[in-house]
Short mmCIF file of N, CA and C in Angstrom, two decimals:
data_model
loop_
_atom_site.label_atom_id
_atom_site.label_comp_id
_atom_site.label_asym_id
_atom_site.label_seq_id
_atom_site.Cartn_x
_atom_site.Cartn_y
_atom_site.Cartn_z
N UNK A 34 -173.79 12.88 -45.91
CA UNK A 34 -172.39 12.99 -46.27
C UNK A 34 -172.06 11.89 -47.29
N UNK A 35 -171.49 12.44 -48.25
CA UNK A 35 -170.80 11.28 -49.46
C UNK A 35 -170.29 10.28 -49.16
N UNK A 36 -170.42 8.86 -49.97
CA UNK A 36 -169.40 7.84 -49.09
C UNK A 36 -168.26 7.90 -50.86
N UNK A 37 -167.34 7.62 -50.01
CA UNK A 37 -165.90 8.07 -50.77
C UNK A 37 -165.66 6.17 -51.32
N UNK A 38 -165.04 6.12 -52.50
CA UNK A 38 -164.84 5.08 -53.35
C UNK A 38 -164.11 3.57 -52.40
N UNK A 39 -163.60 4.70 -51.64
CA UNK A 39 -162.43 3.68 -51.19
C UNK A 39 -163.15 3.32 -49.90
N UNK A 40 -163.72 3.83 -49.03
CA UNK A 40 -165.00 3.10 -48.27
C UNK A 40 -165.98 2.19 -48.58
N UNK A 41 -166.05 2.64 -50.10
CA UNK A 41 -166.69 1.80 -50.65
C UNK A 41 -166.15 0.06 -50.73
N UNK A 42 -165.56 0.20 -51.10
CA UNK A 42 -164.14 -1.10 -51.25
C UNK A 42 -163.78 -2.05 -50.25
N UNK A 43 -163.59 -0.71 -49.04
CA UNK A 43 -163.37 -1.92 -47.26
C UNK A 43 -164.66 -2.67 -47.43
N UNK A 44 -166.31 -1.55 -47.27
CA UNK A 44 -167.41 -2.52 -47.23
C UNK A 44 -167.45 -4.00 -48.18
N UNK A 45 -167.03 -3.72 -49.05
CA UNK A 45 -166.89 -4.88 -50.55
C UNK A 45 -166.02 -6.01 -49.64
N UNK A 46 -165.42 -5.57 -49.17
CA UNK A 46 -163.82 -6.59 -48.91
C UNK A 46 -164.56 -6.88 -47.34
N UNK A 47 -164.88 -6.65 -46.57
CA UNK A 47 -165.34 -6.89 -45.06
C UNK A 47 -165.71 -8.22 -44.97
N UNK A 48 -165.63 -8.86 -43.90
CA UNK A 48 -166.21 -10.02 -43.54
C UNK A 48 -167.16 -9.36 -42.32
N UNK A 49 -168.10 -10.07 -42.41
CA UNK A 49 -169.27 -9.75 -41.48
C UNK A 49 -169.74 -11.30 -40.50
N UNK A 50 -169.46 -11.31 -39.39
CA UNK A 50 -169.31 -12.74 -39.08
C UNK A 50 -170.16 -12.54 -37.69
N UNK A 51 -170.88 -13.77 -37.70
CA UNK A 51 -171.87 -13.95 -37.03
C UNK A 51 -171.14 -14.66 -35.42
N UNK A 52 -171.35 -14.36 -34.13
CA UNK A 52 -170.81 -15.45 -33.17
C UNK A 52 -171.54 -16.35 -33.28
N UNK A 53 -171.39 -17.71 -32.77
CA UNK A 53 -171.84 -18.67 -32.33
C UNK A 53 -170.54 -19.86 -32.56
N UNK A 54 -171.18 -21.16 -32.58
CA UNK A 54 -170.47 -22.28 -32.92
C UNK A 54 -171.03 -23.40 -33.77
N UNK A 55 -170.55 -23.37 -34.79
CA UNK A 55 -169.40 -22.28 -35.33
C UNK A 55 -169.74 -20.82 -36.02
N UNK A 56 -168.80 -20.29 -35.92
CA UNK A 56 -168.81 -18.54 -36.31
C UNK A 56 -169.52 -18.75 -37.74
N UNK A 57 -170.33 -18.13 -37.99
CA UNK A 57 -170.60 -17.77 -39.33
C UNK A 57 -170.20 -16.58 -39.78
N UNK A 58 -169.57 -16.40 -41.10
CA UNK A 58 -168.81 -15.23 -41.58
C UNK A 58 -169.29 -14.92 -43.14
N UNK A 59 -169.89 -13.49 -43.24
CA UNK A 59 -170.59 -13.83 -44.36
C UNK A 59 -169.74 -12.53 -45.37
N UNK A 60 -169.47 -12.74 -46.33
CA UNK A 60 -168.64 -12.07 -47.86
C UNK A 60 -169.68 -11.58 -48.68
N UNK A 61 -169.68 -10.49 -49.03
CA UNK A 61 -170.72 -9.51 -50.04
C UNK A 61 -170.21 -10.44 -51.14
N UNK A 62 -171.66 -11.12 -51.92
CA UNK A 62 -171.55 -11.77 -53.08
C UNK A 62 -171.23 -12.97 -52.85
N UNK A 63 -171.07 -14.13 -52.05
CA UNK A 63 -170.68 -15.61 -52.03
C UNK A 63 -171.63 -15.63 -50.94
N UNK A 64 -172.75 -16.67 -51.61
CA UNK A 64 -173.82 -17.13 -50.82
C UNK A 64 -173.46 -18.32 -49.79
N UNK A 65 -174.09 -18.42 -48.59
CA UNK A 65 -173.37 -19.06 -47.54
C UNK A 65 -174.54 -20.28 -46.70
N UNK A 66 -174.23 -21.26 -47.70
CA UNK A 66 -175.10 -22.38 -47.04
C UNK A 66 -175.87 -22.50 -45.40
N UNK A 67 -174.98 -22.06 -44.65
CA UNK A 67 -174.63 -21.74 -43.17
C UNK A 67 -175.72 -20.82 -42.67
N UNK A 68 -175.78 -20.03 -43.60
CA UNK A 68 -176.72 -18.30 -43.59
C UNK A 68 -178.31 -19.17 -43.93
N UNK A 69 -178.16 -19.49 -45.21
CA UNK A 69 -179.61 -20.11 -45.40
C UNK A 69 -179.87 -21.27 -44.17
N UNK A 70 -179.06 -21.93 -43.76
CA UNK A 70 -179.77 -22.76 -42.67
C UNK A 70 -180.20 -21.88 -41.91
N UNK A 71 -179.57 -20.90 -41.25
CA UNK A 71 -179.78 -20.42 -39.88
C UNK A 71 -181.14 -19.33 -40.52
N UNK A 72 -181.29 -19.74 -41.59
CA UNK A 72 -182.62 -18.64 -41.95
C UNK A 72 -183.55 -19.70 -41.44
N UNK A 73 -183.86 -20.37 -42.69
CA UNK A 73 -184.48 -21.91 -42.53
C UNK A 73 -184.89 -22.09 -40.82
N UNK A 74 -183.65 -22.34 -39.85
CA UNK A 74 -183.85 -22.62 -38.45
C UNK A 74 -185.09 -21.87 -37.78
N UNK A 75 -184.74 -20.36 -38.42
CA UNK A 75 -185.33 -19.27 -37.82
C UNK A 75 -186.78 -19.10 -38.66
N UNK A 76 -187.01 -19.83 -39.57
CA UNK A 76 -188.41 -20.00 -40.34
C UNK A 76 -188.61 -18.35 -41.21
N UNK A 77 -187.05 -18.33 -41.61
CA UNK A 77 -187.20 -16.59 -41.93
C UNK A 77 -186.72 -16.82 -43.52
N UNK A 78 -186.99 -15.67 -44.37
CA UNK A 78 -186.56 -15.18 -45.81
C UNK A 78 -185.25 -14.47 -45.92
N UNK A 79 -185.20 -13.88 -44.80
CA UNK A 79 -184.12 -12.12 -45.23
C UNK A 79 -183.99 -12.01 -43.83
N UNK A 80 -182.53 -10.86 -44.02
CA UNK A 80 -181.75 -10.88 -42.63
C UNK A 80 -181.24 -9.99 -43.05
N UNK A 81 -180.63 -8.59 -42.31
CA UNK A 81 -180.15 -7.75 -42.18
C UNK A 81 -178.76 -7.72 -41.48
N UNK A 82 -177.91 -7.21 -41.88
CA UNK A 82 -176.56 -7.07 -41.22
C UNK A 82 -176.17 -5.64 -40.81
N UNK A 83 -176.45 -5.19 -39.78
CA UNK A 83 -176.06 -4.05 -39.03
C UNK A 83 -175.62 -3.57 -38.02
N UNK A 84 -174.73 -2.09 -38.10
CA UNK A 84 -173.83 -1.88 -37.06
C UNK A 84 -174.60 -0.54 -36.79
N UNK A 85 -174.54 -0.16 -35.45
CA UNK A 85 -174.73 1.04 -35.10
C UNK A 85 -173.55 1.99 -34.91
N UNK A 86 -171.90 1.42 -34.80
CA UNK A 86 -170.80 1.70 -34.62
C UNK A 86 -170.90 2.80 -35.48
N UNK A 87 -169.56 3.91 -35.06
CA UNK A 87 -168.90 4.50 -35.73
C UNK A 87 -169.58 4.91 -37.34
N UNK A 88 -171.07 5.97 -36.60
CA UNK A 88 -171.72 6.71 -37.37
C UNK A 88 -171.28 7.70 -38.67
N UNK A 89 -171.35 7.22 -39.65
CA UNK A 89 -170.88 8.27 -41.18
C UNK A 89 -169.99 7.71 -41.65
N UNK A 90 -169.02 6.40 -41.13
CA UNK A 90 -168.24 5.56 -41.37
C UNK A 90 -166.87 6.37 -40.91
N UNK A 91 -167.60 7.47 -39.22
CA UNK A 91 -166.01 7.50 -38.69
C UNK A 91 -165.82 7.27 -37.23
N UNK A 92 -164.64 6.94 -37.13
CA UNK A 92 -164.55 6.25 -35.70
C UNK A 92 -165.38 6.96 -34.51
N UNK A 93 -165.59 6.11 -33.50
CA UNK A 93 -166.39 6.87 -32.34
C UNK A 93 -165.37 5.88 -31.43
N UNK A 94 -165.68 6.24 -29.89
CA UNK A 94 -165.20 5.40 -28.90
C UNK A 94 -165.69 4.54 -29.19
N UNK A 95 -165.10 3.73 -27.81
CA UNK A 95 -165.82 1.81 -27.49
C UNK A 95 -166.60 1.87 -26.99
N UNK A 96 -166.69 3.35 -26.21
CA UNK A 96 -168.30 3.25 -25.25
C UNK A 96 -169.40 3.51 -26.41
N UNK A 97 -169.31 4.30 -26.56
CA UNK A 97 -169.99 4.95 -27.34
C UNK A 97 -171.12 4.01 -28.62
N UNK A 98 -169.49 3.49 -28.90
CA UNK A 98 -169.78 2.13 -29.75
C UNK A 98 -171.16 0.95 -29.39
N UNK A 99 -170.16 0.88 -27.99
CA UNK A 99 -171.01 -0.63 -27.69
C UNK A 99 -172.33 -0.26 -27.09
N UNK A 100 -172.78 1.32 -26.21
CA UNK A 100 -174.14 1.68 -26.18
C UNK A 100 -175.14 1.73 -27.33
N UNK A 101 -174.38 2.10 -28.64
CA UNK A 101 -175.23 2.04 -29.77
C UNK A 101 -175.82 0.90 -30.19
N UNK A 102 -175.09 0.10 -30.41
CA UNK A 102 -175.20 -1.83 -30.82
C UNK A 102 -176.19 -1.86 -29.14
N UNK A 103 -176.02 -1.66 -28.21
CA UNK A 103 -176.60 -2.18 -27.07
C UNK A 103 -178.05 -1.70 -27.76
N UNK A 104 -178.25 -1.35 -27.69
CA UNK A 104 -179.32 -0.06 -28.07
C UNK A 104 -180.00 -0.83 -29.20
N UNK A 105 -179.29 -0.75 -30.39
CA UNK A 105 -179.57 -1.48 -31.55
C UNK A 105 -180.57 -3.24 -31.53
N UNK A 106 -179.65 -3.95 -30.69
CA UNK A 106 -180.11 -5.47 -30.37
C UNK A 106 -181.65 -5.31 -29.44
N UNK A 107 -181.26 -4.43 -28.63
CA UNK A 107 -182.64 -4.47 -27.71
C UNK A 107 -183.72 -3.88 -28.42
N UNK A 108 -183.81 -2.90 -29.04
CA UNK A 108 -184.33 -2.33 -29.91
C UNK A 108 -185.16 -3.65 -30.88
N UNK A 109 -184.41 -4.04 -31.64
CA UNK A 109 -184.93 -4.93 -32.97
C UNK A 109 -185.32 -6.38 -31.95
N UNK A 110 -184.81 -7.02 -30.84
CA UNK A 110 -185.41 -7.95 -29.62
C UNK A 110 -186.93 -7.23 -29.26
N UNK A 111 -186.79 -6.37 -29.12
CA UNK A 111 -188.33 -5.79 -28.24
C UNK A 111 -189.20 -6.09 -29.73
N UNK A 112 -188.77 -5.69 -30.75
CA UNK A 112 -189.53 -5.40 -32.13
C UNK A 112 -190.15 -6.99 -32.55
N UNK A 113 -189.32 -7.73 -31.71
CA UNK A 113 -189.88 -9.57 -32.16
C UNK A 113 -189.01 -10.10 -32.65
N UNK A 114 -187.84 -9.47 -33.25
CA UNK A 114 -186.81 -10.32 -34.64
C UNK A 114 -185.81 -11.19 -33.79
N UNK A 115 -185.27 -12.45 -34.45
CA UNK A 115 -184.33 -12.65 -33.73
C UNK A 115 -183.11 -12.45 -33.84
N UNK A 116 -182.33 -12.02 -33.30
CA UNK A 116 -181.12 -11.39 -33.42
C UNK A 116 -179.51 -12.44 -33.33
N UNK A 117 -178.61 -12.01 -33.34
CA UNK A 117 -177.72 -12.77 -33.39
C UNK A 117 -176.17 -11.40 -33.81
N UNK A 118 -175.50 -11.28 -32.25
CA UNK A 118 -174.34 -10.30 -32.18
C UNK A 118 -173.07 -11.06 -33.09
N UNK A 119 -172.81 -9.77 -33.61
CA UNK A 119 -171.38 -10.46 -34.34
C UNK A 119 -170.60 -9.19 -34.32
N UNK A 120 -169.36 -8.91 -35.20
CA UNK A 120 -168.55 -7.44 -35.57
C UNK A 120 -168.07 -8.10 -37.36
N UNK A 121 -168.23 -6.84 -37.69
CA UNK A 121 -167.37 -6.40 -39.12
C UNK A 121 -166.34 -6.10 -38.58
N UNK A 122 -165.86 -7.23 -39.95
CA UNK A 122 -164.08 -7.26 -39.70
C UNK A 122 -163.42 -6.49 -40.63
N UNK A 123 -161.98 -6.25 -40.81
CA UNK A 123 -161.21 -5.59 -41.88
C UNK A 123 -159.96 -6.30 -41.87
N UNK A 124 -160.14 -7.43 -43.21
CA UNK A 124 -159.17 -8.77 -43.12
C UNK A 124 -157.64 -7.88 -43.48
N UNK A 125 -157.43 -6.93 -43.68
CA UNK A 125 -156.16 -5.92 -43.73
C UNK A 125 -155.86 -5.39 -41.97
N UNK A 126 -156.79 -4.95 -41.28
CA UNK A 126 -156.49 -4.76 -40.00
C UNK A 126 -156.12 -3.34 -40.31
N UNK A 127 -156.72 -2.60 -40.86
CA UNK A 127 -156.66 -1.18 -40.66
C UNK A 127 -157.68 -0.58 -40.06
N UNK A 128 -158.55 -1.31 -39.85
CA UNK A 128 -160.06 -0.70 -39.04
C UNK A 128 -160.36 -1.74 -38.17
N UNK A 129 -160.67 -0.90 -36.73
CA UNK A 129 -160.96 -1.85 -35.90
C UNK A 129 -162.23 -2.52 -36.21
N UNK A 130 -162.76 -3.78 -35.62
CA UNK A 130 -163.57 -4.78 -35.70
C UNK A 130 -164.80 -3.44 -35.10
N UNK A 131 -165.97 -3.71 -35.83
CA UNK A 131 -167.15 -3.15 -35.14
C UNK A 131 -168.17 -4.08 -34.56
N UNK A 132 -168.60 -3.66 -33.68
CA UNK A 132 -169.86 -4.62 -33.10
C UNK A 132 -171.42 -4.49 -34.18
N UNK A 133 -171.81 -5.52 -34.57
CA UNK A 133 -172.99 -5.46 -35.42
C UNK A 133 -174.11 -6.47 -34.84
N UNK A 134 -175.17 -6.42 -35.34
CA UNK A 134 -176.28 -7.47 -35.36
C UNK A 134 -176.74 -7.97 -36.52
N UNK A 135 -177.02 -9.17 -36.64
CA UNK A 135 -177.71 -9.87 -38.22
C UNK A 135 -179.18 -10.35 -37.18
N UNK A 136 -179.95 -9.21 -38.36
CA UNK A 136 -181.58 -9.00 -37.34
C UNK A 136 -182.30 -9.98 -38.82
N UNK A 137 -182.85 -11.05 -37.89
CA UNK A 137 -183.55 -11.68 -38.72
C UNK A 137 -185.13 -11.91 -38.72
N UNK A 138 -185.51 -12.24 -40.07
CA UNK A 138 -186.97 -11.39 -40.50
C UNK A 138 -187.48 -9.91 -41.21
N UNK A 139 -186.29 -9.42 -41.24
CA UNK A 139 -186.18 -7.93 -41.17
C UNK A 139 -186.73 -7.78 -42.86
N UNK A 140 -187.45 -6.67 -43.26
CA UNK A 140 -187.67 -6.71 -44.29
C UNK A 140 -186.79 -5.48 -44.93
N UNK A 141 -186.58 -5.59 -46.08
CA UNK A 141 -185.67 -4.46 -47.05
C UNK A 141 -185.40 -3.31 -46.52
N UNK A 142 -187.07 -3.07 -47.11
CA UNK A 142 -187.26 -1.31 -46.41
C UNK A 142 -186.91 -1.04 -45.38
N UNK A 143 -187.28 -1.56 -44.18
CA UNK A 143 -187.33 -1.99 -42.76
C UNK A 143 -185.59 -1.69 -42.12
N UNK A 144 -184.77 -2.63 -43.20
CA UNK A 144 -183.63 -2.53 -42.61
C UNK A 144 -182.55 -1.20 -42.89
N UNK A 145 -183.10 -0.75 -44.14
CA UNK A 145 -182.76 0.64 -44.88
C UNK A 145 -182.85 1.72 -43.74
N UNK A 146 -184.31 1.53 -43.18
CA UNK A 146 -184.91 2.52 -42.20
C UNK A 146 -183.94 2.57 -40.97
N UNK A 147 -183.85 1.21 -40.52
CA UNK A 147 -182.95 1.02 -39.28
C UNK A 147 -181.90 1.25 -39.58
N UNK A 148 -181.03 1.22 -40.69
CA UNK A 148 -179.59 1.34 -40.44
C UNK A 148 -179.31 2.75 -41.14
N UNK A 149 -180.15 3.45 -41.38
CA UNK A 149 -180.63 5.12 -41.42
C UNK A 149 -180.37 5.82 -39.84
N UNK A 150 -181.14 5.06 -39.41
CA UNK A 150 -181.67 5.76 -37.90
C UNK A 150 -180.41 5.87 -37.34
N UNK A 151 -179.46 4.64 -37.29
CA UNK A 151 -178.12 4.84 -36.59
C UNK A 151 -176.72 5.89 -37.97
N UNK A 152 -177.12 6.39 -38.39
CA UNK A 152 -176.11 7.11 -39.69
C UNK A 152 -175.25 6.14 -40.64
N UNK A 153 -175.86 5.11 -40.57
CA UNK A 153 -174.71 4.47 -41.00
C UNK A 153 -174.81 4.60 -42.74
N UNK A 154 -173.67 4.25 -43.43
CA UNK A 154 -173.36 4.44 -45.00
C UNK A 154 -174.11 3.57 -45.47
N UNK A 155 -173.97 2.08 -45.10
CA UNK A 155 -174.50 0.94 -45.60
C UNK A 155 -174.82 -0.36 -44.54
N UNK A 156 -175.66 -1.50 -45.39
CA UNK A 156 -175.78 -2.06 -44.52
C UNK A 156 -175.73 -3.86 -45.33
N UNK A 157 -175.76 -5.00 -44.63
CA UNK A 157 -175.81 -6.00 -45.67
C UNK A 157 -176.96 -6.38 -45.64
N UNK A 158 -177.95 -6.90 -47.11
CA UNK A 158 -178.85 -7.31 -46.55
C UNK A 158 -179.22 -8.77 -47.28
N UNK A 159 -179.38 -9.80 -47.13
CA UNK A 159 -179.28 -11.16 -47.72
C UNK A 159 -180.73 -11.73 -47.50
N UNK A 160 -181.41 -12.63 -48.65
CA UNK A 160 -182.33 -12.89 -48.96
C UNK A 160 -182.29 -15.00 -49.35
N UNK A 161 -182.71 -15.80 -48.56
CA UNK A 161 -182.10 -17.14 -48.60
C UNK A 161 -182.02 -17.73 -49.74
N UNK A 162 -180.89 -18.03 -50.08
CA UNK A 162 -179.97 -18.76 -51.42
C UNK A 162 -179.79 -17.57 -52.19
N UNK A 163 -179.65 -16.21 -51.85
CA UNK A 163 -178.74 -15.48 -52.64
C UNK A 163 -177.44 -14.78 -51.64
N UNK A 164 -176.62 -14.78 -52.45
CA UNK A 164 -175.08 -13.96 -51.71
C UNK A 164 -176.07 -12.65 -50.98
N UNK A 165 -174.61 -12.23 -50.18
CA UNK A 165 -175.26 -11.04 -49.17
C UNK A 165 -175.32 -10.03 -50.11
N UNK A 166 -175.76 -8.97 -49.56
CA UNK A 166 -175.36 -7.44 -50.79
C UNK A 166 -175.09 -6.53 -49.87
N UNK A 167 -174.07 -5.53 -50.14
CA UNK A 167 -174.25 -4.77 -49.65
C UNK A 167 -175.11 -3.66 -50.21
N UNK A 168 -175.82 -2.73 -49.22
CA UNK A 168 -176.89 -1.98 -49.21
C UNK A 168 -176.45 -0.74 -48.98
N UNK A 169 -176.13 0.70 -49.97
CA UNK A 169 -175.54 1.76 -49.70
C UNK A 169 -176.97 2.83 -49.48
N UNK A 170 -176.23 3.42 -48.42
CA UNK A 170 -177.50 4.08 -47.69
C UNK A 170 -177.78 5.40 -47.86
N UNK A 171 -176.05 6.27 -48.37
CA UNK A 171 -175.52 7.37 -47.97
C UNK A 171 -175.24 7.67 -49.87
N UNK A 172 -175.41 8.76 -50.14
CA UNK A 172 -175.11 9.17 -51.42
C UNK A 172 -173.59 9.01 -51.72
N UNK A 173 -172.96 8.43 -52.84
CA UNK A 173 -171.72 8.51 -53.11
C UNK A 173 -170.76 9.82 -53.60
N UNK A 174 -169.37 9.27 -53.41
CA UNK A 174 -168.95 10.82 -54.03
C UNK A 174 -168.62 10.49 -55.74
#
């Protein structure tokens, strides 16, 4: 299914923020000192930012939701990577917060594949000392 211009745009505009302390919050295109440490920490190159939420970029429940991401973390944990739960935000507040994972180690292809498997449009994928990108998965309209 096509991703429409203006979907395009929330992804552009999203904050993607990592839990911990302190929160890391990462912006398509502004590279994030914070991100390269926690690569560095993790003795890793590249990191993936993905949601299993609200498949084709349309809403699903909370259950629904949070079995997918459940699913998702254990999944890429069993696989070896280390993981780290966060949600995509929408600094307008027209879309609820989604539950995501930033799977680290993950390679390009790798994360293309995985954030395929769950339908999703796109995904972020960041490489240490460059800004995040977003990664469109889904043909545009």
């Amino acid at each position: 299914m096509p991703v429409g211009a203006d979907l395009i745009v929330a992804y552009l505009g999203a904050e993607y923020a990592v839990f911990g302390e302190p929160e890391l919050v990462l912006r398509i295109g502004e590279a994030s000192k914070a991100l390269d440490e926690l690569l560095e920490a993790e003795g890793a190159d590249t990191a993936a930012y993905v949601t299993a939420a609200n498949p084709h970029g349309r809403r699903a429940g909370t259950a629904e939701n949070v079995l997918a991401t459940t699913a998702l973390l254990e999944a890429q944990r069993e696989a070896g990577y280390a993981c780290f739960a966060g949600e995509g935000r929408d600094p307008q507040g027209e879309w609820p917060a989604e539950p995501s994972v930033l799977v680290v180690g993950i390679a390009r292809t790798e994360a293309e594949v995985l954030g395929r498997s769950y339908d999703q449009n796109a995904i972020v994928f960041v490489e240490k000392g460059k800004a995040p990108e977003l990664v469109l998965l889904a043909a545009q309209d």
